[in-house]
Structures are given as C-alpha cells and as structure tokens.
Tab-separated table of C-alpha atoms in Angstrom:
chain	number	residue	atom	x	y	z
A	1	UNK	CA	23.638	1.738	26.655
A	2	UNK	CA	22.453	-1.964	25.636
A	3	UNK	CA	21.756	-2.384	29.059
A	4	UNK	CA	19.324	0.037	29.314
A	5	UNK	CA	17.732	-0.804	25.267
A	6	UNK	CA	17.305	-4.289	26.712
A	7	UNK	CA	15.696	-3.222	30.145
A	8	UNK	CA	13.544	-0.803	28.263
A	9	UNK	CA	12.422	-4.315	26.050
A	10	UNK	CA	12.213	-6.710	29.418
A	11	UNK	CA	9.639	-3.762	30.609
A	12	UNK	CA	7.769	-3.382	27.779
A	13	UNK	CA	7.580	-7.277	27.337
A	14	UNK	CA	6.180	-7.666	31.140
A	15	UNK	CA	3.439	-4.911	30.367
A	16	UNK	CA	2.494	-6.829	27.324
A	17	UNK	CA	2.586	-9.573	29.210
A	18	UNK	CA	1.044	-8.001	32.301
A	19	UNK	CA	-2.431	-6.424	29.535
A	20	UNK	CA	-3.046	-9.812	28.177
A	21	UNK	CA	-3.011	-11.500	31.522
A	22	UNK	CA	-5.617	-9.298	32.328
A	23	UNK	CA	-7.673	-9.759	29.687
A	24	UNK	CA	-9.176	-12.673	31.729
A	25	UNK	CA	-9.821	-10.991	35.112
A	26	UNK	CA	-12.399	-11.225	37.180
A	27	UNK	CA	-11.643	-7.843	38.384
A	28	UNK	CA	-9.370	-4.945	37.676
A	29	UNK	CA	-8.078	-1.943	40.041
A	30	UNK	CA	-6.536	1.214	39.864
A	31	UNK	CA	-4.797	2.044	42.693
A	32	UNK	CA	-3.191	5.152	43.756
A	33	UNK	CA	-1.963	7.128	47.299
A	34	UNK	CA	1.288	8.087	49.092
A	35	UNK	CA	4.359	5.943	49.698
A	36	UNK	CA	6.760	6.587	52.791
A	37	UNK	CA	10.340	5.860	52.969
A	38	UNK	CA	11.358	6.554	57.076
A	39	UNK	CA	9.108	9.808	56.369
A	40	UNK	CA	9.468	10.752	53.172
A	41	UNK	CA	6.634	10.633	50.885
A	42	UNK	CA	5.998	10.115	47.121
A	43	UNK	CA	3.139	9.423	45.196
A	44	UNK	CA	2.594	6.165	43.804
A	45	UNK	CA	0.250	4.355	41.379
A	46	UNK	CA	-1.017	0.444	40.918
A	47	UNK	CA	-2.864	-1.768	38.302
A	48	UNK	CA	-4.002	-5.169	39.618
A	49	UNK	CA	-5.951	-7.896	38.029
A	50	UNK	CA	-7.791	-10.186	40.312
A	51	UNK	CA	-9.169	-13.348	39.220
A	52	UNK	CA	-11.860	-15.623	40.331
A	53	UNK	CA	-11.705	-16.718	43.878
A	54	UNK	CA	-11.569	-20.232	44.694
A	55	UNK	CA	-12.064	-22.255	48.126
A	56	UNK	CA	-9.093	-23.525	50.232
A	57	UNK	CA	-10.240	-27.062	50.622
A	58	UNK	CA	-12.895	-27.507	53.268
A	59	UNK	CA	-12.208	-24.443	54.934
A	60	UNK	CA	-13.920	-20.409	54.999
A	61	UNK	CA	-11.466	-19.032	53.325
A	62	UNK	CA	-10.435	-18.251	49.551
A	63	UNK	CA	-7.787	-17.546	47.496
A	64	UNK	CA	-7.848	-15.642	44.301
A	65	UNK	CA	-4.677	-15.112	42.183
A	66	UNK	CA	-3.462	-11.397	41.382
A	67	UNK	CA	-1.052	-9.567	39.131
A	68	UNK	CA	-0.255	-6.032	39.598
A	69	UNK	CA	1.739	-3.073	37.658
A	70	UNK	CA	3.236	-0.512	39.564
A	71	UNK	CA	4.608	2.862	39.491
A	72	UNK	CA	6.425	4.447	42.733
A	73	UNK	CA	7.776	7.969	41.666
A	74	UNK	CA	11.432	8.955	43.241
A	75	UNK	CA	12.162	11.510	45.409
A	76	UNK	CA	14.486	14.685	44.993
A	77	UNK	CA	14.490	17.689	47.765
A	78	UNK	CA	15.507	18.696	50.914
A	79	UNK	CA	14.199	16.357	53.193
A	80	UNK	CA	16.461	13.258	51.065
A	81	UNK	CA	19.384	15.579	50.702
A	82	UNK	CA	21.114	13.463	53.355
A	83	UNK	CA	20.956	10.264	50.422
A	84	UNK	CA	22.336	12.395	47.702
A	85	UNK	CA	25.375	10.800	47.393
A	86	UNK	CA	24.697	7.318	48.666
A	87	UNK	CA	24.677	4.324	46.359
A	88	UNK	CA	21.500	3.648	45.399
A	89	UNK	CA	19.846	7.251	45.924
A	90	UNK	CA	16.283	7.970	45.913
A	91	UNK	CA	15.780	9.531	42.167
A	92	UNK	CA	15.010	6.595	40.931
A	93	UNK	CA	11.028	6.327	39.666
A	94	UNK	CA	10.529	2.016	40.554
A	95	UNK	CA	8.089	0.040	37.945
A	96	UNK	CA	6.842	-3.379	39.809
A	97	UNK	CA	5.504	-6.784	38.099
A	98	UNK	CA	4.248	-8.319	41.152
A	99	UNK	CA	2.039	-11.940	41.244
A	100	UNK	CA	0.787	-13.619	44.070
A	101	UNK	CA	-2.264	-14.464	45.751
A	102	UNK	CA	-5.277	-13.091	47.695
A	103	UNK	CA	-6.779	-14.268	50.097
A	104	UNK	CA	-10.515	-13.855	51.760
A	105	UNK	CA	-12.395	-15.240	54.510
A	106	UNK	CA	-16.216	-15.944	54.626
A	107	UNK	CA	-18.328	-16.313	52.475
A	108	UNK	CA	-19.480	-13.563	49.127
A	109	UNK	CA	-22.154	-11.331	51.606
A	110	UNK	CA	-20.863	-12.058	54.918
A	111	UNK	CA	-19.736	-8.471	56.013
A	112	UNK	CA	-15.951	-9.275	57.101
A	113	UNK	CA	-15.531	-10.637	53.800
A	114	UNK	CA	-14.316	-7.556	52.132
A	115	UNK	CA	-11.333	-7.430	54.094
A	116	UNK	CA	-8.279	-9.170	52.316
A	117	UNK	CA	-4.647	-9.792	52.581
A	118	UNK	CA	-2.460	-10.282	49.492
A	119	UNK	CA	1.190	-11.445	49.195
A	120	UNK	CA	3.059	-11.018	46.129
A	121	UNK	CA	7.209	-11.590	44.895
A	122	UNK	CA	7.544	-9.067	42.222
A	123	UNK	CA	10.363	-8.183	39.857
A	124	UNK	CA	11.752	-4.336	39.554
A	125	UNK	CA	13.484	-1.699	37.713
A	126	UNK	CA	15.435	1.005	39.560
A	127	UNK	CA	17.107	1.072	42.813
A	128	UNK	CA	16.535	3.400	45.681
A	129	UNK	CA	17.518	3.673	49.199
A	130	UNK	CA	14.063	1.589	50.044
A	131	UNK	CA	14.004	-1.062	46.717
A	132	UNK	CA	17.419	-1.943	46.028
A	133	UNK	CA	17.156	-5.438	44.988
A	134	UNK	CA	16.075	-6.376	41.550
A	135	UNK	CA	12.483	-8.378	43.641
A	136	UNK	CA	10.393	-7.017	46.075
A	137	UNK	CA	8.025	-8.906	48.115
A	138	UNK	CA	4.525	-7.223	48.639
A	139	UNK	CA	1.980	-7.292	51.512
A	140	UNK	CA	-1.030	-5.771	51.792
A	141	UNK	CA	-3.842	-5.255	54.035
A	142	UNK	CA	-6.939	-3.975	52.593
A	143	UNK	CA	-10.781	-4.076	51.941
A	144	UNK	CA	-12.538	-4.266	48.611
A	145	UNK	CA	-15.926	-3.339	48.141
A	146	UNK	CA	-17.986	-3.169	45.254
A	147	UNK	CA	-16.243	-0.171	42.982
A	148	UNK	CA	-13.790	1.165	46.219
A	149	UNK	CA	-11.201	-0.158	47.859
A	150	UNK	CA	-8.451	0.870	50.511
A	151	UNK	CA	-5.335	-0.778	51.508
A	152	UNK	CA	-1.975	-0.481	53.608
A	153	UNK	CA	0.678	-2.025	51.238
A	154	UNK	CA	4.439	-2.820	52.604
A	155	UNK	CA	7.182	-3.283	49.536
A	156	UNK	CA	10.815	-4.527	50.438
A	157	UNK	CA	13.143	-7.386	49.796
A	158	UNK	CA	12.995	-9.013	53.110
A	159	UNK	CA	16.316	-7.746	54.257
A	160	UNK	CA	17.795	-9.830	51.652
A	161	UNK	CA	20.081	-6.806	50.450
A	162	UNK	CA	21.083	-3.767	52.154
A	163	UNK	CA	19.619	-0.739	51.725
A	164	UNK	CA	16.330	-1.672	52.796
A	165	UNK	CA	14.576	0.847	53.593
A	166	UNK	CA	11.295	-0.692	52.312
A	167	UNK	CA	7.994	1.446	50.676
A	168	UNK	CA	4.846	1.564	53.059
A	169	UNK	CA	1.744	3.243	51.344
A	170	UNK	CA	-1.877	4.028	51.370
A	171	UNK	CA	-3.714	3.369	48.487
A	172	UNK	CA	-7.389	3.874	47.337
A	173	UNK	CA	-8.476	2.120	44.372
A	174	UNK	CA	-11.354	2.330	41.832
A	175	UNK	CA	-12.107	-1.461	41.020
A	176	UNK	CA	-13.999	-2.815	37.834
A	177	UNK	CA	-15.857	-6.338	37.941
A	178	UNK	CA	-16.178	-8.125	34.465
C-alpha cells in the first residue's frame, strides 16, 4: 500500500514538474491516435513541450529540446485473452515522462523542414506485455506544421528486459506556438 501512496506522489511530482517546465515553451502539443501491441490496439494520448530550436554548429540542422506526458490506455478483451495470465499482462493504463531532443533540418521556410525526428529516455508507471521496464526509450518520426502535426512514434526499452513487446502508434496533434 505505501508503495503505491508513494508512486501516486513520484507521479504527481513529475506532472508538477512536467506543467512548470512548460511554462517556458516555445511550443506545446496535444497529441492523440492508436497504439499497437503485435496487433492490438489502444488509444493513447501525449502532451509535449518543445522549446526553441537551436543550430548544430555549422551545420543545416537543429535541435530543440522536448518533454512530453503520456497516457497509453491498457487493453482487456478477446483478442489479449492469450496474456491473461502472463506476468506483466496488458491491463495496465502506462503514464510516460519522456525528455529528449528534436531534431530539424533546413532552414524555418524551407519546405522539408517540417519533418522531424525526436528521441527521448522516459520514465514509467505500469507494466504490460509491451512496457515492462520502469524506462522506455521513444522515437518518433513526424511533421509539424503550423497548428497540425502527424507522427509514427515507437516506445520500448531496447530489449533491455523481457517482455518487450514495444508500443508503435499514430498520433495527430494540435500544436500551440507562444
């Protein structure tokens, strides 16, 4: 039981943590789509904060640093039946507190510039048949344009700790610019 109470306060702490880190963003998203584990979908949800962009040294491209919140819901049914009594299931809903980087190429109105790829380690609660460690390690593909974006997104620990059956998800996302 104090496991869970102190859990419950090392959550809560990182979402603190997480809003007033964002308080100085450049740019904020709210992401949402489907998630697959092998072929078994569930709906899952993202906040990121991006910040400023800043050149790699003399090169095109640019790096901007990101923090993201997420949500991946767990699944129950028939098509999972088979994990029912395997240890770690798939009830579990999985929070994320990911931080990493993204990364650009071009320059701000060059048309390929949209198009980003973001790495991030991120720290977890649950444990599922496809997150069972407590970090993740998050890549994504996407492009961001003014208010819309759309990515591919890959969650899993590497193969670090067995079972790894990883998350792979489309997301849209509604971004704000301050």
């Amino acid at each position: 039981m104090h496991l869970k109470r102190a859990t419950r306060g090392l959550v809560a702490a990182a979402v603190l943590g997480f809003a007033s880190i964002s308080a100085s963003a450049q740019r904020i998203e709210i992401q949402g789509g489907r998630s697959y584990m092998d072929s078994h979908p569930t709906n899952a949800y993202f906040i990121e904060s991006i910040f400023a962009e800043a050149p790699i040294g003399q090169s095109r491209w640019t790096w901007a640093p990101d923090v993201s919140f997420g949500y991946i819901e767990g699944r129950e049914g028939q098509g999972v039946r088979r994990y029912q009594d395997s240890h770690p299931g798939t009830k579990d809903n999985v929070k994320l507190l990911g931080a990493g980087t993204r990364l650009h190429y071009g320059q701000v109105g060059d048309w390929y510039h949209p198009f980003f790829f973001s790495f991030q380690v991120a720290a977890q609660s649950g444990s599922t048949q496809a997150l069972s460690s407590g970090y993740e390690f998050i890549s994504t593909l996407g492009w961001q344009w003014k208010f819309l974006s759309l990515q591919i997104r890959h969650i899993s620990n590497g193969g670090f700790r067995e079972p790894n059956r990883g998350e792979t998800m489309a997301l849209v996302g509604l971004g704000f610019d301050f």
